[in-house]
Amino acid sequence: MGRQSLFREFFTFIRQEKKWWMIPLIVVLLLVGGLIIFAQSSALAPFIYPLF
């Protein structure tokens, strides 16, 4: 078995273990992480921080 990317390995795990409920959880975590990174380098930061 060759080296797989993290995404491919994660998707294989979800498919084998039938853990489909994890996909929306990971997507939401990635979106929140992206929003936090965006908020740190943006002039909109004072308007985004009240959301948390």
Short mmCIF file of N, CA, C and O in Angstrom, two decimals:
data_model
loop_
_atom_site.label_atom_id
_atom_site.label_comp_id
_atom_site.label_asym_id
_atom_site.label_seq_id
_atom_site.Cartn_x
_atom_site.Cartn_y
_atom_site.Cartn_z
N MET A 1 0.85 -1.18 0.00
CA MET A 1 0.00 0.00 0.00
C MET A 1 0.89 1.24 0.00
O MET A 1 1.77 1.40 0.84
N GLY A 2 0.68 2.13 -0.94
CA GLY A 2 1.48 3.34 -1.06
C GLY A 2 1.03 4.40 -0.05
O GLY A 2 0.07 4.24 0.69
N ARG A 3 1.76 5.48 -0.06
CA ARG A 3 1.41 6.60 0.83
C ARG A 3 0.18 7.31 0.30
O ARG A 3 0.09 7.61 -0.88
N GLN A 4 -0.75 7.58 1.18
CA GLN A 4 -1.97 8.27 0.79
C GLN A 4 -1.98 9.65 1.43
O GLN A 4 -1.39 9.88 2.47
N SER A 5 -2.70 10.53 0.80
CA SER A 5 -2.84 11.85 1.39
C SER A 5 -3.78 11.76 2.59
O SER A 5 -4.54 10.80 2.74
N LEU A 6 -3.73 12.74 3.44
CA LEU A 6 -4.56 12.75 4.63
C LEU A 6 -6.05 12.75 4.26
O LEU A 6 -6.85 12.03 4.87
N PHE A 7 -6.40 13.52 3.24
CA PHE A 7 -7.80 13.58 2.82
C PHE A 7 -8.29 12.22 2.33
O PHE A 7 -9.36 11.77 2.70
N ARG A 8 -7.50 11.57 1.52
CA ARG A 8 -7.89 10.26 0.98
C ARG A 8 -8.02 9.23 2.10
O ARG A 8 -8.94 8.41 2.12
N GLU A 9 -7.10 9.24 3.03
CA GLU A 9 -7.13 8.31 4.15
C GLU A 9 -8.37 8.56 5.03
O GLU A 9 -9.03 7.63 5.46
N PHE A 10 -8.68 9.83 5.26
CA PHE A 10 -9.85 10.18 6.06
C PHE A 10 -11.13 9.73 5.37
O PHE A 10 -12.03 9.16 5.99
N PHE A 11 -11.23 9.97 4.06
CA PHE A 11 -12.42 9.57 3.32
C PHE A 11 -12.57 8.05 3.29
O PHE A 11 -13.67 7.53 3.41
N THR A 12 -11.46 7.32 3.17
CA THR A 12 -11.50 5.87 3.21
C THR A 12 -12.00 5.39 4.57
O THR A 12 -12.81 4.46 4.65
N PHE A 13 -11.55 6.01 5.64
CA PHE A 13 -12.02 5.66 6.99
C PHE A 13 -13.52 5.88 7.12
O PHE A 13 -14.24 5.03 7.62
N ILE A 14 -13.99 7.04 6.63
CA ILE A 14 -15.43 7.34 6.72
C ILE A 14 -16.24 6.32 5.93
O ILE A 14 -17.28 5.84 6.40
N ARG A 15 -15.77 5.96 4.76
CA ARG A 15 -16.50 5.01 3.92
C ARG A 15 -16.52 3.61 4.54
O ARG A 15 -17.56 2.95 4.56
N GLN A 16 -15.41 3.17 5.10
CA GLN A 16 -15.34 1.83 5.68
C GLN A 16 -16.12 1.72 6.98
O GLN A 16 -16.76 0.72 7.24
N GLU A 17 -16.04 2.75 7.81
CA GLU A 17 -16.67 2.70 9.13
C GLU A 17 -18.09 3.25 9.14
O GLU A 17 -18.73 3.27 10.19
N LYS A 18 -18.56 3.72 8.00
CA LYS A 18 -19.92 4.28 7.87
C LYS A 18 -20.16 5.42 8.86
O LYS A 18 -21.17 5.49 9.54
N LYS A 19 -19.22 6.32 8.94
CA LYS A 19 -19.29 7.48 9.84
C LYS A 19 -19.60 8.74 9.05
O LYS A 19 -18.90 9.74 9.12
N TRP A 20 -20.68 8.73 8.27
CA TRP A 20 -21.02 9.84 7.39
C TRP A 20 -21.34 11.12 8.15
O TRP A 20 -21.23 12.21 7.60
N TRP A 21 -21.71 11.01 9.42
CA TRP A 21 -22.05 12.19 10.21
C TRP A 21 -20.81 13.05 10.48
O TRP A 21 -20.93 14.22 10.85
N MET A 22 -19.62 12.54 10.26
CA MET A 22 -18.40 13.30 10.52
C MET A 22 -18.12 14.34 9.43
O MET A 22 -17.42 15.33 9.69
N ILE A 23 -18.64 14.15 8.23
CA ILE A 23 -18.35 15.08 7.13
C ILE A 23 -18.85 16.48 7.43
O ILE A 23 -18.08 17.44 7.31
N PRO A 24 -20.12 16.68 7.84
CA PRO A 24 -20.55 18.05 8.16
C PRO A 24 -19.77 18.66 9.33
O PRO A 24 -19.48 19.86 9.33
N LEU A 25 -19.39 17.84 10.29
CA LEU A 25 -18.61 18.32 11.43
C LEU A 25 -17.26 18.87 10.97
O LEU A 25 -16.85 19.97 11.37
N ILE A 26 -16.57 18.14 10.12
CA ILE A 26 -15.27 18.57 9.62
C ILE A 26 -15.41 19.83 8.76
O ILE A 26 -14.59 20.75 8.86
N VAL A 27 -16.46 19.88 7.94
CA VAL A 27 -16.67 21.05 7.09
C VAL A 27 -16.89 22.30 7.95
O VAL A 27 -16.31 23.36 7.69
N VAL A 28 -17.71 22.19 8.98
CA VAL A 28 -17.97 23.33 9.86
C VAL A 28 -16.70 23.75 10.59
O VAL A 28 -16.41 24.95 10.70
N LEU A 29 -15.91 22.80 11.06
CA LEU A 29 -14.66 23.14 11.74
C LEU A 29 -13.69 23.85 10.79
O LEU A 29 -13.02 24.81 11.19
N LEU A 30 -13.62 23.41 9.53
CA LEU A 30 -12.75 24.08 8.56
C LEU A 30 -13.24 25.49 8.26
O LEU A 30 -12.43 26.42 8.12
N LEU A 31 -14.56 25.68 8.16
CA LEU A 31 -15.11 27.02 7.91
C LEU A 31 -14.84 27.96 9.07
O LEU A 31 -14.46 29.12 8.86
N VAL A 32 -15.01 27.49 10.29
CA VAL A 32 -14.75 28.34 11.46
C VAL A 32 -13.26 28.67 11.53
O VAL A 32 -12.89 29.81 11.82
N GLY A 33 -12.41 27.70 11.25
CA GLY A 33 -10.97 27.95 11.23
C GLY A 33 -10.59 28.98 10.18
O GLY A 33 -9.77 29.86 10.42
N GLY A 34 -11.20 28.87 9.00
CA GLY A 34 -10.95 29.85 7.94
C GLY A 34 -11.42 31.23 8.32
O GLY A 34 -10.77 32.23 8.03
N LEU A 35 -12.57 31.31 8.99
CA LEU A 35 -13.09 32.60 9.44
C LEU A 35 -12.16 33.24 10.47
O LEU A 35 -11.91 34.44 10.43
N ILE A 36 -11.62 32.43 11.36
CA ILE A 36 -10.70 32.95 12.38
C ILE A 36 -9.42 33.47 11.72
O ILE A 36 -8.93 34.54 12.07
N ILE A 37 -8.89 32.72 10.77
CA ILE A 37 -7.67 33.16 10.07
C ILE A 37 -7.95 34.45 9.29
O ILE A 37 -7.14 35.38 9.29
N PHE A 38 -9.10 34.50 8.63
CA PHE A 38 -9.48 35.70 7.89
C PHE A 38 -9.65 36.90 8.82
O PHE A 38 -9.25 38.02 8.50
N ALA A 39 -10.22 36.67 9.99
CA ALA A 39 -10.49 37.76 10.93
C ALA A 39 -9.21 38.36 11.50
O ALA A 39 -9.18 39.54 11.86
N GLN A 40 -8.16 37.58 11.59
CA GLN A 40 -6.91 38.09 12.15
C GLN A 40 -6.22 39.06 11.21
O GLN A 40 -5.48 39.93 11.66
N SER A 41 -6.43 38.92 9.93
CA SER A 41 -5.71 39.75 8.98
C SER A 41 -6.64 40.68 8.21
O SER A 41 -6.32 41.10 7.10
N SER A 42 -7.75 41.02 8.80
CA SER A 42 -8.73 41.82 8.07
C SER A 42 -9.12 43.06 8.87
O SER A 42 -9.09 43.06 10.10
N ALA A 43 -9.55 44.08 8.16
CA ALA A 43 -10.06 45.27 8.82
C ALA A 43 -11.47 45.02 9.37
O ALA A 43 -11.98 45.82 10.14
N LEU A 44 -12.06 43.92 8.98
CA LEU A 44 -13.40 43.58 9.46
C LEU A 44 -13.39 42.85 10.81
O LEU A 44 -14.43 42.47 11.30
N ALA A 45 -12.22 42.67 11.38
CA ALA A 45 -12.09 41.91 12.62
C ALA A 45 -13.00 42.42 13.74
O ALA A 45 -13.64 41.60 14.42
N PRO A 46 -13.13 43.72 13.98
CA PRO A 46 -14.02 44.15 15.07
C PRO A 46 -15.49 43.76 14.85
O PRO A 46 -16.23 43.63 15.80
N PHE A 47 -15.87 43.54 13.62
CA PHE A 47 -17.25 43.17 13.33
C PHE A 47 -17.47 41.66 13.38
O PHE A 47 -18.60 41.20 13.55
N ILE A 48 -16.39 40.89 13.21
CA ILE A 48 -16.50 39.42 13.23
C ILE A 48 -16.40 38.89 14.65
O ILE A 48 -17.06 37.91 14.99
N TYR A 49 -15.61 39.51 15.52
CA TYR A 49 -15.40 38.99 16.86
C TYR A 49 -16.68 38.86 17.68
O TYR A 49 -16.80 37.92 18.46
N PRO A 50 -17.67 39.73 17.55
CA PRO A 50 -18.91 39.53 18.32
C PRO A 50 -19.65 38.25 17.96
O PRO A 50 -20.49 37.79 18.75
N LEU A 51 -19.36 37.64 16.82
CA LEU A 51 -20.02 36.39 16.46
C LEU A 51 -19.59 35.25 17.37
O LEU A 51 -20.31 34.28 17.53
N PHE A 52 -18.42 35.38 17.98
CA PHE A 52 -17.91 34.33 18.85
C PHE A 52 -18.14 34.71 20.28
O PHE A 52 -17.96 34.07 21.19
#
